[in-house]
PDB file of C-alpha atoms in Angstrom:
ATOM      1  CA  UNK P   1     131.489  56.695 161.251  1.00 58.00           C
ATOM      2  CA  UNK P   2     135.466  57.530 162.067  1.00 58.00           C
ATOM      3  CA  UNK P   3     134.834  55.252 164.806  1.00 59.00           C
ATOM      4  CA  UNK P   4     133.842  52.126 163.046  1.00 63.00           C
ATOM      5  CA  UNK P   5     136.886  52.578 160.482  1.00 61.00           C
ATOM      6  CA  UNK P   6     139.511  53.043 163.072  1.00 62.00           C
ATOM      7  CA  UNK P   7     140.199  49.640 164.144  1.00 62.00           C
ATOM      8  CA  UNK P   8     140.333  48.629 160.462  1.00 60.00           C
ATOM      9  CA  UNK P   9     142.764  51.343 159.846  1.00 64.00           C
ATOM     10  CA  UNK P  10     144.925  50.123 163.109  1.00 65.00           C
ATOM     11  CA  UNK P  11     145.008  46.200 162.013  1.00 62.00           C
ATOM     12  CA  UNK P  12     145.988  47.643 158.359  1.00 61.00           C
ATOM     13  CA  UNK P  13     148.574  49.908 159.790  1.00 65.00           C
ATOM     14  CA  UNK P  14     149.951  46.853 162.086  1.00 62.00           C
ATOM     15  CA  UNK P  15     150.056  44.682 159.115  1.00 57.00           C
ATOM     16  CA  UNK P  16     152.175  46.857 156.953  1.00 59.00           C
ATOM     17  CA  UNK P  17     154.784  47.556 160.331  1.00 57.00           C
ATOM     18  CA  UNK P  18     154.646  43.352 160.641  1.00 57.00           C
ATOM     19  CA  UNK P  19     155.386  42.861 157.078  1.00 62.00           C
ATOM     20  CA  UNK P  20     158.580  45.305 157.088  1.00 77.00           C
ATOM     21  CA  UNK P  21     159.830  44.200 160.508  1.00 80.00           C
ATOM     22  CA  UNK P  22     159.640  40.420 159.323  1.00 85.00           C
ATOM     23  CA  UNK P  23     161.576  41.071 156.553  1.00 89.00           C
ATOM     24  CA  UNK P  24     164.361  43.277 158.191  1.00 87.00           C
ATOM     25  CA  UNK P  25     164.972  40.311 160.833  1.00 88.00           C
ATOM     26  CA  UNK P  26     165.132  38.149 158.239  1.00 90.00           C
ATOM     27  CA  UNK P  27     167.947  40.311 156.989  1.00 92.00           C
ATOM     28  CA  UNK P  28     169.623  40.578 160.100  1.00 91.00           C
ATOM     29  CA  UNK P  29     169.129  36.808 160.799  1.00 90.00           C
ATOM     30  CA  UNK P  30     171.003  35.872 157.405  1.00 92.00           C
ATOM     31  CA  UNK P  31     174.064  38.871 157.838  1.00 92.00           C
ATOM     32  CA  UNK P  32     174.475  37.320 161.523  1.00 91.00           C
ATOM     33  CA  UNK P  33     175.080  33.787 159.960  1.00 89.00           C
ATOM     34  CA  UNK P  34     176.787  34.587 156.950  1.00 93.00           C
ATOM     35  CA  UNK P  35     179.089  37.797 157.342  1.00 93.00           C
ATOM     36  CA  UNK P  36     181.458  36.095 160.306  1.00 92.00           C
ATOM     37  CA  UNK P  37     182.212  33.077 158.584  1.00 92.00           C
ATOM     38  CA  UNK P  38     182.661  34.764 155.248  1.00 94.00           C
ATOM     39  CA  UNK P  39     185.012  37.498 156.454  1.00 94.00           C
ATOM     40  CA  UNK P  40     187.049  35.054 158.298  1.00 92.00           C
ATOM     41  CA  UNK P  41     187.749  33.007 155.233  1.00 92.00           C
ATOM     42  CA  UNK P  42     188.372  35.555 152.904  1.00 93.00           C
ATOM     43  CA  UNK P  43     190.363  37.791 155.045  1.00 93.00           C
ATOM     44  CA  UNK P  44     192.522  34.592 156.372  1.00 90.00           C
ATOM     45  CA  UNK P  45     192.945  34.281 152.628  1.00 91.00           C
ATOM     46  CA  UNK P  46     193.271  37.479 150.953  1.00 91.00           C
ATOM     47  CA  UNK P  47     194.122  40.053 153.740  1.00 90.00           C
ATOM     48  CA  UNK P  48     196.283  38.807 156.150  1.00 89.00           C
ATOM     49  CA  UNK P  49     197.978  36.263 154.170  1.00 88.00           C
ATOM     50  CA  UNK P  50     197.171  32.828 156.183  1.00 82.00           C
ATOM     51  CA  UNK P  51     197.640  34.574 159.857  1.00 85.00           C
ATOM     52  CA  UNK P  52     194.390  32.881 161.525  1.00 86.00           C
ATOM     53  CA  UNK P  53     194.333  34.970 164.915  1.00 88.00           C
ATOM     54  CA  UNK P  54     194.199  38.435 162.545  1.00 91.00           C
ATOM     55  CA  UNK P  55     191.324  36.329 160.955  1.00 91.00           C
ATOM     56  CA  UNK P  56     189.398  35.291 163.827  1.00 91.00           C
ATOM     57  CA  UNK P  57     189.643  39.231 164.870  1.00 92.00           C
ATOM     58  CA  UNK P  58     188.482  40.137 161.760  1.00 92.00           C
ATOM     59  CA  UNK P  59     185.477  38.054 161.802  1.00 93.00           C
ATOM     60  CA  UNK P  60     184.421  38.977 165.829  1.00 93.00           C
ATOM     61  CA  UNK P  61     184.659  42.743 164.431  1.00 94.00           C
ATOM     62  CA  UNK P  62     182.175  41.945 161.844  1.00 94.00           C
ATOM     63  CA  UNK P  63     179.809  40.103 164.092  1.00 93.00           C
ATOM     64  CA  UNK P  64     179.627  42.864 166.470  1.00 93.00           C
ATOM     65  CA  UNK P  65     179.401  45.338 163.526  1.00 94.00           C
ATOM     66  CA  UNK P  66     176.278  43.441 162.249  1.00 94.00           C
ATOM     67  CA  UNK P  67     175.079  44.117 166.024  1.00 93.00           C
ATOM     68  CA  UNK P  68     175.492  47.604 166.125  1.00 94.00           C
ATOM     69  CA  UNK P  69     174.104  48.058 163.022  1.00 93.00           C
ATOM     70  CA  UNK P  70     170.967  46.448 164.601  1.00 93.00           C
ATOM     71  CA  UNK P  71     170.822  48.260 167.343  1.00 92.00           C
ATOM     72  CA  UNK P  72     170.978  51.674 165.562  1.00 93.00           C
ATOM     73  CA  UNK P  73     168.328  50.302 163.203  1.00 91.00           C
ATOM     74  CA  UNK P  74     165.798  49.534 165.829  1.00 89.00           C
ATOM     75  CA  UNK P  75     166.354  52.852 167.569  1.00 89.00           C
ATOM     76  CA  UNK P  76     165.668  54.549 163.933  1.00 90.00           C
ATOM     77  CA  UNK P  77     162.837  52.832 163.542  1.00 87.00           C
ATOM     78  CA  UNK P  78     160.712  53.357 166.746  1.00 85.00           C
ATOM     79  CA  UNK P  79     161.849  57.249 165.791  1.00 87.00           C
ATOM     80  CA  UNK P  80     160.236  56.844 162.627  1.00 86.00           C
ATOM     81  CA  UNK P  81     157.155  55.189 163.937  1.00 84.00           C
ATOM     82  CA  UNK P  82     157.235  58.263 166.567  1.00 85.00           C
ATOM     83  CA  UNK P  83     157.206  60.580 163.693  1.00 88.00           C
ATOM     84  CA  UNK P  84     154.607  58.626 161.661  1.00 86.00           C
ATOM     85  CA  UNK P  85     152.021  58.913 164.635  1.00 84.00           C
ATOM     86  CA  UNK P  86     152.811  62.434 165.610  1.00 88.00           C
ATOM     87  CA  UNK P  87     151.885  63.160 161.690  1.00 87.00           C
ATOM     88  CA  UNK P  88     148.346  61.160 161.689  1.00 83.00           C
ATOM     89  CA  UNK P  89     147.186  62.735 165.031  1.00 80.00           C
ATOM     90  CA  UNK P  90     146.087  65.969 163.894  1.00 72.00           C
ATOM     91  CA  UNK P  91     144.988  64.580 160.297  1.00 61.00           C
ATOM     92  CA  UNK P  92     142.348  62.299 162.053  1.00 59.00           C
ATOM     93  CA  UNK P  93     141.230  65.109 164.907  1.00 60.00           C
ATOM     94  CA  UNK P  94     140.121  67.478 161.860  1.00 61.00           C
ATOM     95  CA  UNK P  95     138.112  64.419 160.211  1.00 60.00           C
ATOM     96  CA  UNK P  96     136.486  64.063 163.764  1.00 60.00           C
ATOM     97  CA  UNK P  97     135.323  68.251 163.654  1.00 59.00           C
TER      98      UNK P  97
ATOM     99  CA  UNK S   1     205.557   7.066 175.595  1.00 77.00           C
ATOM    100  CA  UNK S   2     205.243   9.189 172.259  1.00 86.00           C
ATOM    101  CA  UNK S   3     205.172  12.737 171.643  1.00 88.00           C
ATOM    102  CA  UNK S   4     202.469  11.856 168.604  1.00 90.00           C
ATOM    103  CA  UNK S   5     200.344   8.860 169.814  1.00 91.00           C
ATOM    104  CA  UNK S   6     197.543   8.167 167.251  1.00 91.00           C
ATOM    105  CA  UNK S   7     194.867   9.084 170.001  1.00 93.00           C
ATOM    106  CA  UNK S   8     195.801  12.753 169.866  1.00 93.00           C
ATOM    107  CA  UNK S   9     193.476  13.887 167.215  1.00 94.00           C
ATOM    108  CA  UNK S  10     190.415  13.051 169.646  1.00 96.00           C
ATOM    109  CA  UNK S  11     191.415  15.680 172.082  1.00 96.00           C
ATOM    110  CA  UNK S  12     191.610  17.947 168.702  1.00 95.00           C
ATOM    111  CA  UNK S  13     188.227  16.871 167.680  1.00 96.00           C
ATOM    112  CA  UNK S  14     186.957  16.959 171.485  1.00 96.00           C
ATOM    113  CA  UNK S  15     187.994  20.617 171.461  1.00 96.00           C
ATOM    114  CA  UNK S  16     186.311  21.582 168.053  1.00 97.00           C
ATOM    115  CA  UNK S  17     182.829  19.537 169.418  1.00 97.00           C
ATOM    116  CA  UNK S  18     182.830  21.688 172.674  1.00 96.00           C
ATOM    117  CA  UNK S  19     183.540  24.963 171.319  1.00 96.00           C
ATOM    118  CA  UNK S  20     180.417  24.750 169.252  1.00 96.00           C
ATOM    119  CA  UNK S  21     178.340  22.458 171.491  1.00 97.00           C
ATOM    120  CA  UNK S  22     178.578  24.685 174.743  1.00 97.00           C
ATOM    121  CA  UNK S  23     178.414  27.684 172.909  1.00 96.00           C
ATOM    122  CA  UNK S  24     175.198  26.616 171.456  1.00 97.00           C
ATOM    123  CA  UNK S  25     173.838  25.859 174.450  1.00 97.00           C
ATOM    124  CA  UNK S  26     174.794  29.378 176.243  1.00 97.00           C
ATOM    125  CA  UNK S  27     172.891  30.870 173.058  1.00 97.00           C
ATOM    126  CA  UNK S  28     170.068  28.830 173.351  1.00 97.00           C
ATOM    127  CA  UNK S  29     169.542  29.236 176.631  1.00 97.00           C
ATOM    128  CA  UNK S  30     169.557  33.218 175.906  1.00 96.00           C
ATOM    129  CA  UNK S  31     167.214  33.015 172.999  1.00 96.00           C
ATOM    130  CA  UNK S  32     164.841  30.977 174.819  1.00 97.00           C
ATOM    131  CA  UNK S  33     164.729  33.108 178.160  1.00 96.00           C
ATOM    132  CA  UNK S  34     164.786  36.330 176.576  1.00 95.00           C
ATOM    133  CA  UNK S  35     162.004  34.895 173.842  1.00 95.00           C
ATOM    134  CA  UNK S  36     159.431  34.636 177.102  1.00 95.00           C
ATOM    135  CA  UNK S  37     160.036  37.997 177.957  1.00 94.00           C
ATOM    136  CA  UNK S  38     159.657  39.470 174.333  1.00 94.00           C
ATOM    137  CA  UNK S  39     156.873  37.235 174.014  1.00 94.00           C
ATOM    138  CA  UNK S  40     154.915  39.150 177.096  1.00 91.00           C
ATOM    139  CA  UNK S  41     156.147  42.289 175.773  1.00 91.00           C
ATOM    140  CA  UNK S  42     154.556  41.791 172.628  1.00 90.00           C
ATOM    141  CA  UNK S  43     151.069  41.262 174.037  1.00 91.00           C
ATOM    142  CA  UNK S  44     151.165  44.696 175.342  1.00 89.00           C
ATOM    143  CA  UNK S  45     153.323  46.842 172.574  1.00 88.00           C
ATOM    144  CA  UNK S  46     154.157  45.025 169.403  1.00 86.00           C
ATOM    145  CA  UNK S  47     155.530  48.394 168.356  1.00 86.00           C
ATOM    146  CA  UNK S  48     158.308  47.928 170.440  1.00 88.00           C
ATOM    147  CA  UNK S  49     159.200  44.116 169.018  1.00 88.00           C
ATOM    148  CA  UNK S  50     162.565  45.149 167.117  1.00 88.00           C
ATOM    149  CA  UNK S  51     164.093  46.639 170.133  1.00 90.00           C
ATOM    150  CA  UNK S  52     163.164  44.379 172.693  1.00 92.00           C
ATOM    151  CA  UNK S  53     165.178  41.630 170.243  1.00 93.00           C
ATOM    152  CA  UNK S  54     168.408  42.814 171.167  1.00 94.00           C
ATOM    153  CA  UNK S  55     168.751  40.018 173.382  1.00 95.00           C
ATOM    154  CA  UNK S  56     168.118  37.284 170.838  1.00 95.00           C
ATOM    155  CA  UNK S  57     170.929  39.012 168.465  1.00 94.00           C
ATOM    156  CA  UNK S  58     173.366  38.876 171.196  1.00 94.00           C
ATOM    157  CA  UNK S  59     172.937  35.363 171.930  1.00 95.00           C
ATOM    158  CA  UNK S  60     173.415  34.865 168.220  1.00 94.00           C
ATOM    159  CA  UNK S  61     176.814  36.501 168.554  1.00 95.00           C
ATOM    160  CA  UNK S  62     177.558  34.408 171.549  1.00 95.00           C
ATOM    161  CA  UNK S  63     177.293  31.098 168.818  1.00 95.00           C
ATOM    162  CA  UNK S  64     179.361  32.897 166.193  1.00 94.00           C
ATOM    163  CA  UNK S  65     181.955  32.972 168.735  1.00 95.00           C
ATOM    164  CA  UNK S  66     182.068  29.649 169.044  1.00 95.00           C
ATOM    165  CA  UNK S  67     181.508  28.884 165.543  1.00 94.00           C
ATOM    166  CA  UNK S  68     184.460  30.846 164.681  1.00 94.00           C
ATOM    167  CA  UNK S  69     186.606  29.138 167.211  1.00 95.00           C
ATOM    168  CA  UNK S  70     185.522  25.385 166.028  1.00 96.00           C
ATOM    169  CA  UNK S  71     186.659  26.384 162.567  1.00 93.00           C
ATOM    170  CA  UNK S  72     189.892  27.764 163.779  1.00 92.00           C
ATOM    171  CA  UNK S  73     190.575  25.040 165.529  1.00 95.00           C
ATOM    172  CA  UNK S  74     189.562  22.384 162.854  1.00 95.00           C
ATOM    173  CA  UNK S  75     192.001  24.349 160.217  1.00 92.00           C
ATOM    174  CA  UNK S  76     194.753  22.792 162.553  1.00 91.00           C
ATOM    175  CA  UNK S  77     193.900  19.390 162.820  1.00 94.00           C
ATOM    176  CA  UNK S  78     195.781  16.803 160.857  1.00 91.00           C
ATOM    177  CA  UNK S  79     195.406  13.129 160.527  1.00 90.00           C
ATOM    178  CA  UNK S  80     198.972  12.357 160.701  1.00 87.00           C
ATOM    179  CA  UNK S  81     202.257  14.599 162.864  1.00 90.00           C
ATOM    180  CA  UNK S  82     199.736  15.713 165.252  1.00 93.00           C
ATOM    181  CA  UNK S  83     201.502  16.336 168.679  1.00 94.00           C
ATOM    182  CA  UNK S  84     199.033  15.571 172.159  1.00 94.00           C
ATOM    183  CA  UNK S  85     200.899  18.853 173.146  1.00 94.00           C
ATOM    184  CA  UNK S  86     198.651  20.557 169.946  1.00 95.00           C
ATOM    185  CA  UNK S  87     195.631  17.981 171.149  1.00 95.00           C
ATOM    186  CA  UNK S  88     195.363  19.130 174.661  1.00 96.00           C
ATOM    187  CA  UNK S  89     195.752  22.900 173.284  1.00 96.00           C
ATOM    188  CA  UNK S  90     192.786  22.486 171.040  1.00 96.00           C
ATOM    189  CA  UNK S  91     190.874  20.981 173.841  1.00 97.00           C
ATOM    190  CA  UNK S  92     191.657  23.519 176.240  1.00 97.00           C
ATOM    191  CA  UNK S  93     190.843  26.209 173.721  1.00 96.00           C
ATOM    192  CA  UNK S  94     187.762  24.492 172.687  1.00 97.00           C
ATOM    193  CA  UNK S  95     186.603  24.470 176.346  1.00 97.00           C
ATOM    194  CA  UNK S  96     187.690  27.664 176.956  1.00 96.00           C
ATOM    195  CA  UNK S  97     185.410  29.296 174.396  1.00 96.00           C
ATOM    196  CA  UNK S  98     182.328  26.528 175.075  1.00 96.00           C
ATOM    197  CA  UNK S  99     182.262  27.293 178.675  1.00 97.00           C
ATOM    198  CA  UNK S 100     182.603  30.922 178.456  1.00 97.00           C
ATOM    199  CA  UNK S 101     179.526  31.075 175.993  1.00 97.00           C
ATOM    200  CA  UNK S 102     177.663  28.894 178.090  1.00 97.00           C
ATOM    201  CA  UNK S 103     178.020  31.366 181.046  1.00 96.00           C
ATOM    202  CA  UNK S 104     177.602  34.582 178.648  1.00 97.00           C
ATOM    203  CA  UNK S 105     174.582  32.807 177.236  1.00 97.00           C
ATOM    204  CA  UNK S 106     173.017  31.981 180.838  1.00 97.00           C
ATOM    205  CA  UNK S 107     173.778  35.536 181.652  1.00 96.00           C
ATOM    206  CA  UNK S 108     172.078  37.217 178.382  1.00 97.00           C
ATOM    207  CA  UNK S 109     168.803  35.059 179.028  1.00 96.00           C
ATOM    208  CA  UNK S 110     167.974  36.415 182.357  1.00 96.00           C
ATOM    209  CA  UNK S 111     169.178  39.970 181.921  1.00 96.00           C
ATOM    210  CA  UNK S 112     166.750  39.864 178.227  1.00 95.00           C
ATOM    211  CA  UNK S 113     163.908  38.370 180.059  1.00 95.00           C
ATOM    212  CA  UNK S 114     163.430  40.898 182.901  1.00 95.00           C
ATOM    213  CA  UNK S 115     164.653  43.788 181.100  1.00 95.00           C
ATOM    214  CA  UNK S 116     162.215  43.257 178.385  1.00 94.00           C
ATOM    215  CA  UNK S 117     159.628  42.702 180.816  1.00 93.00           C
ATOM    216  CA  UNK S 118     160.508  46.076 182.460  1.00 94.00           C
ATOM    217  CA  UNK S 119     160.999  48.024 179.125  1.00 93.00           C
ATOM    218  CA  UNK S 120     157.093  47.518 178.820  1.00 91.00           C
ATOM    219  CA  UNK S 121     156.701  50.065 181.301  1.00 92.00           C
ATOM    220  CA  UNK S 122     159.691  52.385 181.443  1.00 91.00           C
ATOM    221  CA  UNK S 123     161.315  53.222 178.215  1.00 88.00           C
ATOM    222  CA  UNK S 124     164.696  54.216 179.847  1.00 91.00           C
ATOM    223  CA  UNK S 125     165.349  50.793 180.905  1.00 92.00           C
ATOM    224  CA  UNK S 126     166.504  50.550 176.746  1.00 93.00           C
ATOM    225  CA  UNK S 127     169.845  51.739 177.581  1.00 93.00           C
ATOM    226  CA  UNK S 128     170.439  49.739 180.781  1.00 93.00           C
ATOM    227  CA  UNK S 129     169.606  46.908 179.030  1.00 94.00           C
ATOM    228  CA  UNK S 130     171.776  47.561 175.910  1.00 94.00           C
ATOM    229  CA  UNK S 131     174.535  48.192 178.328  1.00 94.00           C
ATOM    230  CA  UNK S 132     174.047  45.001 180.512  1.00 96.00           C
ATOM    231  CA  UNK S 133     173.920  42.820 177.436  1.00 95.00           C
ATOM    232  CA  UNK S 134     177.231  44.204 176.563  1.00 94.00           C
ATOM    233  CA  UNK S 135     178.803  43.441 179.955  1.00 95.00           C
ATOM    234  CA  UNK S 136     177.387  40.097 179.746  1.00 95.00           C
ATOM    235  CA  UNK S 137     178.596  39.183 175.834  1.00 94.00           C
ATOM    236  CA  UNK S 138     182.043  40.261 176.355  1.00 93.00           C
ATOM    237  CA  UNK S 139     182.420  37.368 178.689  1.00 94.00           C
ATOM    238  CA  UNK S 140     182.201  35.120 175.708  1.00 94.00           C
ATOM    239  CA  UNK S 141     184.610  37.693 174.087  1.00 94.00           C
ATOM    240  CA  UNK S 142     187.107  36.681 176.924  1.00 95.00           C
ATOM    241  CA  UNK S 143     187.168  33.054 176.769  1.00 95.00           C
ATOM    242  CA  UNK S 144     187.528  33.408 172.746  1.00 94.00           C
ATOM    243  CA  UNK S 145     190.787  35.702 173.811  1.00 94.00           C
ATOM    244  CA  UNK S 146     191.896  32.819 175.655  1.00 95.00           C
ATOM    245  CA  UNK S 147     191.055  30.136 173.019  1.00 95.00           C
ATOM    246  CA  UNK S 148     192.875  32.296 170.187  1.00 94.00           C
ATOM    247  CA  UNK S 149     196.009  32.840 172.283  1.00 93.00           C
ATOM    248  CA  UNK S 150     196.384  29.174 172.994  1.00 94.00           C
ATOM    249  CA  UNK S 151     195.578  28.097 169.794  1.00 93.00           C
ATOM    250  CA  UNK S 152     198.315  30.247 168.317  1.00 91.00           C
ATOM    251  CA  UNK S 153     201.016  28.077 170.274  1.00 91.00           C
ATOM    252  CA  UNK S 154     199.416  24.687 169.081  1.00 90.00           C
ATOM    253  CA  UNK S 155     202.536  24.606 166.235  1.00 88.00           C
ATOM    254  CA  UNK S 156     204.975  24.832 168.572  1.00 88.00           C
ATOM    255  CA  UNK S 157     205.616  21.059 169.328  1.00 87.00           C
ATOM    256  CA  UNK S 158     206.653  18.442 166.830  1.00 86.00           C
ATOM    257  CA  UNK S 159     206.846  14.610 166.686  1.00 85.00           C
ATOM    258  CA  UNK S 160     210.726  13.938 166.324  1.00 79.00           C
TER     259      UNK S 160
END
């Protein structure tokens, strides 16, 4: 009976994962579009007193920070997935017995 | 031969347009080519999809470079008292950023495609992929730096 339930559980698990992944991707896509331009204009007007070169450098640094945050988040998600899989494996083997 | 002819803003606007257009072409190529590999990886290992989307995010950053340079150049355009010197500078800055973005997106596309396909079989390819992609992205960054340096000279010439 556990053999019949396994595909359904797998699909439900993957659907839950995909939902979380999609939300994260949308957030990062919006951040990549919004953060550099807003940091350019805000830093030009309030931080660097009109100096456009420093404002452009600020925008570039903020865009690369979004990239670094994405890389870190993707590596963390994979390690989270590995930890979850290791946790679930002993539970299933107990049921099989 | 005047220093501020009426056709000078043509070159300025051409610089703005070329920065955006060519860097976007590069980013689109990078996104599309690596997307082919990611679709291939997705059929075998869907849990690796978020890690394999890194080439797509890096292509997006190439387009952001073009966007920042376009906004920067467009901020310096004027309808009158716009010397031809400034027009040529803006054109050069836009072309520098645009074509280097095209080159960077081209590299990101091919590297992203093959590395993502290899990542299905060997997980140590991930660090290699990120390193190669970073080197490909700094090509676009060099073009942006040159564009910034050129643009800083745009206010030196005057119409008198």
